[in-house]
Structures are given as structure tokens and as C-alpha cells.
Amino acid sequence: MDFFIQQFINGITLGGVYALIALGYTMVYGIIQLINFAHGEFFAAGGYMGVIILSWLAGQGFMQTHPWLCLGLSLALTMGYCALLAMAVEKVAYKPLRHSSRLAVLLSALGMSIFLQNGLMLTQGVYDKAYPTELVSGAVMLGGVRVSVMQIIILGVTASLLFGLNALVFKTRIGKAMRATAQDKVMASLAGINSNRVISMTFAIGAGLAAAAGIMVGLYYGSVRYDMGFVPGIKAFAAAVLGGIGNITGAMIGGFIIGMVEIMAAAYVPHGGEYKDVFAFIILIAVLYFMPTGIMGENVDDTRV
């Protein structure tokens, strides 16, 4: 039983990371019907910006004296940086193609993904960058179950961000504007909503969440790499499709399901650890074949962004 609970905690932790990335996919798709293949690069950029900030703070000695303040500061700065980066990408690569065919925008997204990934490689190098480990050491034992400090941080930050996003979308004026723009841009414009500003804001929020996931993954695994955004990005996309792309509640559920399936399969299926990346794609294919609108359905207007 302890082994199952241990794997359950591992699955929730991984699923929370996928949920944060998947929200960016589903929010952008919900508002402009674009599968933003560059979204995984915001996750990678967040990981790199996090290691740069935390390494500098560690070098100044702040990590030893104020570790939680350093983590909060690096998280805020990283999310802000990636939000600005996503707004710039939207202005350069997507806004000029707003009235073009979907294929043209999709190709632009693929090109931007390659551009950002190669930009990371050229500026940060091809080798892994190690995170400072002062903050992530230690664990709590609950009977025979080990919960690391980093897992507690990931679960706490993920829950806070998911609740915060939920409140933003359903309780604020900007959230109402996002939902109105997602449902009908013309009518939203007639009601005085600046659709271009709402779309930029959506990109920024999605990239900020991905950046938070990037810095937490960097702390959890101890290092980052320039191409780290590709596989988690595809798995998060599978999570968004599983939940019903365009639906933020569905993206959260899909992320946790993908993370749980991956961990449980690696733990219980013979040689599952060697093929753990395959299970997300099996789920993606099965959902597209048997349930194309996902668990929540992609057109549930009340929860669509």
C-alpha cells in the first residue's frame, strides 16, 4: 500500500506540472483556435531563467540566508520574463497572420518553436545547466512514504496557481473579457472589449504558468537543457486534448491524468519505465480516435477561454 501511495504522490506531482503547461495550450486554442507549438519553449525558457536567477542569488549568498524569498523572487521574475516573451512572440509571429489560413499560423508556430529552441541553444549552450540544490534537499516521512521538500513545493505552487487562474477567469473583468472574446470576437469588440489586448494577455498568462512549471522541473530534476520543452510540451498538449482542448478545467484534469498514468505505468507495467513517454501518446491517439472532444468537450462555453 505504501508503494501505491508513493507512486500516487509522484503522479500528482508530475501531473501538476503537465497541467500548468497544458493550460497555456488550451487557453490559446480557446481564444484564437491556434495550437501554439512554441508553447513548450516558454517552459524551457522558464527553466533557464530560473537557473540564471537562482545561481546569481546563490553566488551572492542569499540562498543560504533567505531561501524561500529567493524562490519566490525567482518564480515571479521568471513568470514575468516569459509572459513578456510570449507577448512579443504573439505580436511578431501570430498577430500579422490573424486573418490568414490556419495552416499559415500553424507553420508560423512551428517556425517560432524552432527559432526559440535554437536561440536557447546558442545563448546557453548544448550542455545541461545545474540548479542550486540548497533549497530542495530534505524530505518528510509519512509512515513508509517519502515526500520530498520539492514535491511539497510543486504541489503547493501548482495548487495556488490553478486556484488563482480559476479566480482570474471566472471572477474578474479580464476573465469575463477573455471568455467573451473566446466565444465571439466580433460581439466582444462591439461590447467595447479590446480583443488584441485580451489575446496578448492570454498568451502572457499561459506562458507565465509554463515558466513556473519550468523552474519547478529544474529544481526537481536538478538541471535544465535547451531542448527540454519538446517532450513535456507534447505530453501537455496530449493532456489538453484529453481534457477537451479549449476548456481550462479539462486541461487541469487531463494534466493530472497523464501524469498519473505515466507514473503508474512506469511502476506497475513490466519495463514500463523504459517506455513511460509512450503512454501519453497512446492516450492522445485513443482520445482522438474514440472521444475527439475530450473529457469535458471542447465547446463547453461556460468553462472555455
Coordinates of C-alpha atoms in Angstrom, one line a residue:
M1 CA 0.0 0.0 0.0
D2 CA 2.9 2.4 0.8
F3 CA 4.3 1.8 -2.6
F4 CA 1.0 2.7 -4.3
I5 CA 0.7 5.9 -2.2
Q6 CA 4.2 6.8 -3.1
Q7 CA 3.5 6.4 -6.8
F8 CA 0.2 8.4 -6.3
I9 CA 2.1 11.3 -4.9
N10 CA 4.7 11.1 -7.6
G11 CA 1.9 11.0 -10.2
I12 CA 0.1 14.1 -8.7
T13 CA 3.4 16.0 -8.7
L14 CA 4.2 15.2 -12.3
G15 CA 0.5 15.8 -13.3
G16 CA 0.6 19.2 -11.7
V17 CA 3.5 20.2 -14.0
Y18 CA 1.7 18.9 -17.1
A19 CA -1.5 20.7 -16.0
L20 CA 0.3 24.1 -15.8
I21 CA 1.8 23.6 -19.3
A22 CA -1.5 22.3 -20.7
L23 CA -3.3 25.4 -19.6
G24 CA -1.3 27.5 -22.0
Y25 CA -2.2 25.3 -24.9
T26 CA -5.8 25.2 -24.1
M27 CA -6.2 29.0 -23.3
V28 CA -4.6 30.0 -26.6
Y29 CA -6.6 27.5 -28.6
G30 CA -9.8 28.6 -26.8
I31 CA -9.3 32.2 -27.8
I32 CA -7.8 32.1 -31.3
Q33 CA -8.1 28.3 -32.2
L34 CA -4.3 28.0 -32.6
I35 CA -2.2 25.1 -31.4
N36 CA 0.8 27.0 -30.2
F37 CA 3.7 24.6 -30.8
A38 CA 6.1 27.2 -29.5
H39 CA 4.5 26.9 -26.0
G40 CA 6.9 24.2 -24.8
E41 CA 9.8 26.7 -25.4
F42 CA 8.3 29.0 -22.8
F43 CA 8.5 26.1 -20.4
A44 CA 12.2 25.7 -21.3
A45 CA 12.9 29.4 -21.2
G46 CA 11.4 29.5 -17.7
G47 CA 13.7 26.7 -16.6
Y48 CA 16.8 28.6 -17.9
M49 CA 15.7 32.0 -16.5
G50 CA 15.1 30.3 -13.1
V51 CA 18.6 28.7 -13.0
I52 CA 20.2 32.1 -14.0
I53 CA 18.4 34.0 -11.3
L54 CA 18.9 31.3 -8.5
S55 CA 22.5 30.8 -9.4
W56 CA 23.2 34.6 -9.1
L57 CA 21.3 34.7 -5.8
A58 CA 23.3 31.7 -4.5
G59 CA 26.5 33.4 -5.6
Q60 CA 25.6 36.4 -3.5
G61 CA 24.9 34.2 -0.5
F62 CA 21.1 35.0 -0.4
M63 CA 20.1 31.3 -0.9
Q64 CA 21.7 30.3 2.4
T65 CA 20.1 33.1 4.4
H66 CA 16.7 33.6 2.6
P67 CA 16.0 30.5 0.5
W68 CA 12.2 31.0 0.4
L69 CA 12.4 34.6 -0.5
C70 CA 14.9 33.7 -3.3
L71 CA 12.5 31.0 -4.6
G72 CA 9.5 33.4 -4.6
L73 CA 11.5 36.2 -6.3
S74 CA 12.9 33.9 -9.0
L75 CA 9.4 32.5 -9.6
A76 CA 7.9 35.9 -10.0
L77 CA 10.7 37.2 -12.2
T78 CA 10.7 34.1 -14.4
M79 CA 7.0 34.2 -14.9
G80 CA 7.2 37.9 -15.8
Y81 CA 10.0 37.4 -18.3
C82 CA 8.2 34.5 -20.1
A83 CA 4.9 36.5 -20.1
L84 CA 6.7 39.4 -21.9
L85 CA 8.4 36.9 -24.2
A86 CA 5.1 35.3 -25.1
M87 CA 3.5 38.7 -25.8
A88 CA 6.4 39.6 -28.1
V89 CA 6.1 36.2 -29.9
E90 CA 2.4 36.8 -30.4
K91 CA 3.0 40.3 -31.8
V92 CA 5.7 39.1 -34.2
A93 CA 4.6 35.7 -35.3
Y94 CA 0.8 35.4 -34.9
K95 CA -0.9 38.8 -34.9
P96 CA 0.2 39.7 -38.5
L97 CA -1.4 36.3 -39.6
R98 CA -4.7 36.9 -37.6
H99 CA -6.7 36.8 -40.9
S100 CA -4.6 34.2 -42.7
S101 CA -5.4 30.5 -43.0
R102 CA -4.9 28.2 -40.0
L103 CA -2.1 26.4 -41.9
A104 CA -0.1 29.6 -42.2
V105 CA -0.4 30.3 -38.4
L106 CA 0.4 26.7 -37.6
L107 CA 3.6 26.9 -39.7
S108 CA 4.5 30.1 -38.0
A109 CA 4.1 28.4 -34.6
L110 CA 6.4 25.6 -35.7
G111 CA 8.9 28.1 -37.0
M112 CA 8.8 30.1 -33.8
S113 CA 9.3 26.9 -31.8
I114 CA 12.5 26.1 -33.8
F115 CA 13.7 29.7 -33.5
L116 CA 13.3 29.8 -29.7
Q117 CA 14.8 26.4 -29.1
N118 CA 17.9 27.3 -31.2
G119 CA 18.1 30.6 -29.5
L120 CA 18.3 28.9 -26.2
M121 CA 21.0 26.5 -27.6
L122 CA 23.1 29.4 -29.0
T123 CA 22.9 31.6 -25.9
Q124 CA 23.0 28.9 -23.1
G125 CA 25.0 26.1 -24.8
V126 CA 24.2 22.5 -25.5
Y127 CA 25.1 21.1 -22.1
D128 CA 22.9 20.8 -19.0
K129 CA 22.8 23.7 -16.6
A130 CA 22.7 22.6 -12.9
Y131 CA 20.3 24.2 -10.4
P132 CA 21.5 25.2 -6.9
T133 CA 20.3 22.4 -4.6
E134 CA 20.3 24.1 -1.2
L135 CA 16.5 24.5 -1.2
V136 CA 15.4 21.1 -2.4
S137 CA 17.2 18.8 0.0
G138 CA 15.3 17.0 2.7
A139 CA 12.1 15.0 2.9
V140 CA 9.2 14.2 5.1
M141 CA 8.5 10.6 6.0
L142 CA 4.8 9.6 6.4
G143 CA 5.0 6.0 7.5
G144 CA 6.7 4.3 4.6
V145 CA 6.0 7.1 2.2
R146 CA 8.7 9.7 1.4
V147 CA 7.6 13.1 0.3
S148 CA 10.4 15.4 -0.7
V149 CA 10.5 19.1 0.0
M150 CA 10.5 19.8 -3.7
Q151 CA 7.3 17.7 -4.2
I152 CA 5.6 19.7 -1.4
I153 CA 6.8 23.0 -3.1
I154 CA 5.5 21.8 -6.5
L155 CA 2.1 20.7 -5.2
G156 CA 1.7 24.0 -3.2
V157 CA 2.7 26.2 -6.1
T158 CA 0.6 24.3 -8.6
A159 CA -2.5 24.4 -6.4
S160 CA -2.0 28.1 -5.8
L161 CA -1.6 28.9 -9.5
L162 CA -4.6 26.8 -10.5
F163 CA -6.8 28.4 -7.9
G164 CA -5.5 31.8 -8.9
L165 CA -6.2 31.2 -12.6
N166 CA -9.6 29.9 -11.8
A167 CA -10.4 33.0 -9.9
L168 CA -8.9 35.2 -12.6
V169 CA -11.0 33.6 -15.4
F170 CA -14.3 33.3 -13.5
K171 CA -14.3 36.2 -11.0
T172 CA -12.6 39.2 -12.7
R173 CA -13.4 41.6 -15.5
I174 CA -10.4 40.5 -17.5
G175 CA -11.6 36.9 -17.2
K176 CA -15.0 37.8 -18.5
A177 CA -13.4 39.6 -21.4
M178 CA -11.3 36.5 -22.2
R179 CA -14.4 34.3 -22.2
A180 CA -16.3 36.8 -24.3
T181 CA -13.5 37.0 -26.8
A182 CA -13.2 33.2 -27.0
Q183 CA -16.9 32.9 -27.7
D184 CA -17.3 35.7 -30.3
K185 CA -14.6 38.2 -31.1
V186 CA -16.9 40.5 -33.1
M187 CA -19.6 40.7 -30.5
A188 CA -16.9 41.2 -27.8
S189 CA -15.4 44.1 -29.9
L190 CA -18.9 45.7 -30.2
A191 CA -19.2 45.5 -26.4
G192 CA -16.0 47.5 -26.1
I193 CA -13.6 44.7 -25.4
N194 CA -10.1 45.2 -26.9
S195 CA -9.6 41.7 -28.4
N196 CA -6.0 42.3 -29.3
R197 CA -5.2 43.2 -25.7
V198 CA -7.1 40.2 -24.4
I199 CA -5.3 37.8 -26.8
S200 CA -1.9 39.2 -25.7
M201 CA -2.9 38.8 -22.1
T202 CA -3.9 35.2 -22.7
F203 CA -0.5 34.4 -24.2
A204 CA 1.2 36.1 -21.3
I205 CA -0.8 34.1 -18.6
G206 CA -0.3 30.8 -20.4
A207 CA 3.5 31.4 -20.7
G208 CA 3.7 32.5 -17.1
L209 CA 2.2 29.2 -16.0
A210 CA 4.6 27.3 -18.2
A211 CA 7.5 29.3 -16.8
A212 CA 6.5 28.3 -13.3
A213 CA 6.4 24.7 -14.4
G214 CA 9.9 25.1 -16.0
I215 CA 11.6 26.4 -12.8
M216 CA 9.9 23.7 -10.6
V217 CA 11.0 20.9 -13.0
G218 CA 14.5 22.4 -13.0
L219 CA 14.6 22.3 -9.2
Y220 CA 13.1 18.8 -9.1
Y221 CA 15.5 17.2 -11.5
G222 CA 18.4 19.4 -10.7
S223 CA 19.2 20.7 -14.2
V224 CA 17.8 22.1 -17.4
R225 CA 18.6 21.6 -21.1
Y226 CA 17.8 23.7 -24.2
D227 CA 15.5 21.1 -25.7
M228 CA 13.7 20.2 -22.5
G229 CA 10.5 21.8 -23.7
F230 CA 9.7 19.4 -26.6
V231 CA 8.6 16.2 -24.8
P232 CA 6.8 17.8 -21.8
G233 CA 5.2 20.2 -24.3
I234 CA 3.8 17.3 -26.4
K235 CA 2.6 15.5 -23.3
A236 CA 0.9 18.7 -22.1
F237 CA -0.7 19.0 -25.5
A238 CA -2.0 15.4 -25.1
A239 CA -3.4 16.5 -21.7
A240 CA -5.2 19.4 -23.2
V241 CA -6.7 17.2 -25.9
L242 CA -7.6 14.6 -23.3
G243 CA -9.5 17.2 -21.2
G244 CA -11.1 18.9 -24.2
I245 CA -8.9 21.5 -25.8
G246 CA -10.2 25.0 -25.2
N247 CA -11.5 24.0 -21.8
I248 CA -9.4 25.1 -18.8
T249 CA -11.0 22.7 -16.3
G250 CA -10.4 19.9 -18.8
A251 CA -6.7 20.8 -19.2
M252 CA -6.2 20.6 -15.4
I253 CA -7.9 17.2 -15.3
G254 CA -6.0 16.0 -18.4
G255 CA -2.7 17.0 -16.9
F256 CA -3.2 15.1 -13.7
I257 CA -4.4 12.0 -15.6
I258 CA -1.4 12.0 -18.0
G259 CA 1.0 12.4 -15.1
M260 CA -0.7 9.7 -13.1
V261 CA -0.8 7.2 -16.0
E262 CA 2.8 7.8 -16.8
I263 CA 4.0 7.2 -13.2
M264 CA 1.7 4.2 -12.6
A265 CA 2.7 2.6 -15.8
A266 CA 6.3 3.0 -15.1
A267 CA 5.8 1.5 -11.6
Y268 CA 3.5 -1.4 -12.4
V269 CA 3.9 -2.3 -16.1
P270 CA 6.9 -4.6 -16.8
H271 CA 9.6 -2.4 -18.5
G272 CA 7.2 0.5 -18.1
G273 CA 9.9 2.8 -17.1
E274 CA 11.7 2.4 -20.4
Y275 CA 8.6 3.3 -22.3
K276 CA 7.0 5.8 -20.0
D277 CA 7.0 8.6 -22.6
V278 CA 4.9 6.3 -24.9
F279 CA 1.8 6.2 -22.7
A280 CA 1.0 9.9 -23.2
F281 CA 0.9 9.4 -26.9
I282 CA -1.2 6.2 -26.6
I283 CA -3.7 8.3 -24.7
L284 CA -3.6 11.0 -27.2
I285 CA -4.2 8.6 -30.1
A286 CA -7.0 6.8 -28.2
V287 CA -8.7 10.1 -27.3
L288 CA -8.5 11.4 -30.9
Y289 CA -10.0 8.1 -32.1
F290 CA -12.7 7.4 -29.6
M291 CA -13.5 10.8 -28.0
P292 CA -12.3 13.7 -30.2
T293 CA -13.8 16.4 -28.0
G294 CA -12.1 15.1 -24.8
I295 CA -13.5 14.5 -21.3
M296 CA -15.1 17.9 -20.9
G297 CA -15.8 18.6 -24.5
E298 CA -14.1 21.5 -26.4
N299 CA -17.2 23.6 -26.7
V300 CA -18.4 23.9 -23.1
D301 CA -18.8 27.7 -23.3
D302 CA -19.0 28.4 -19.6
T303 CA -15.6 27.0 -18.9
R304 CA -13.9 27.9 -22.2
V305 CA -11.2 30.5 -22.5

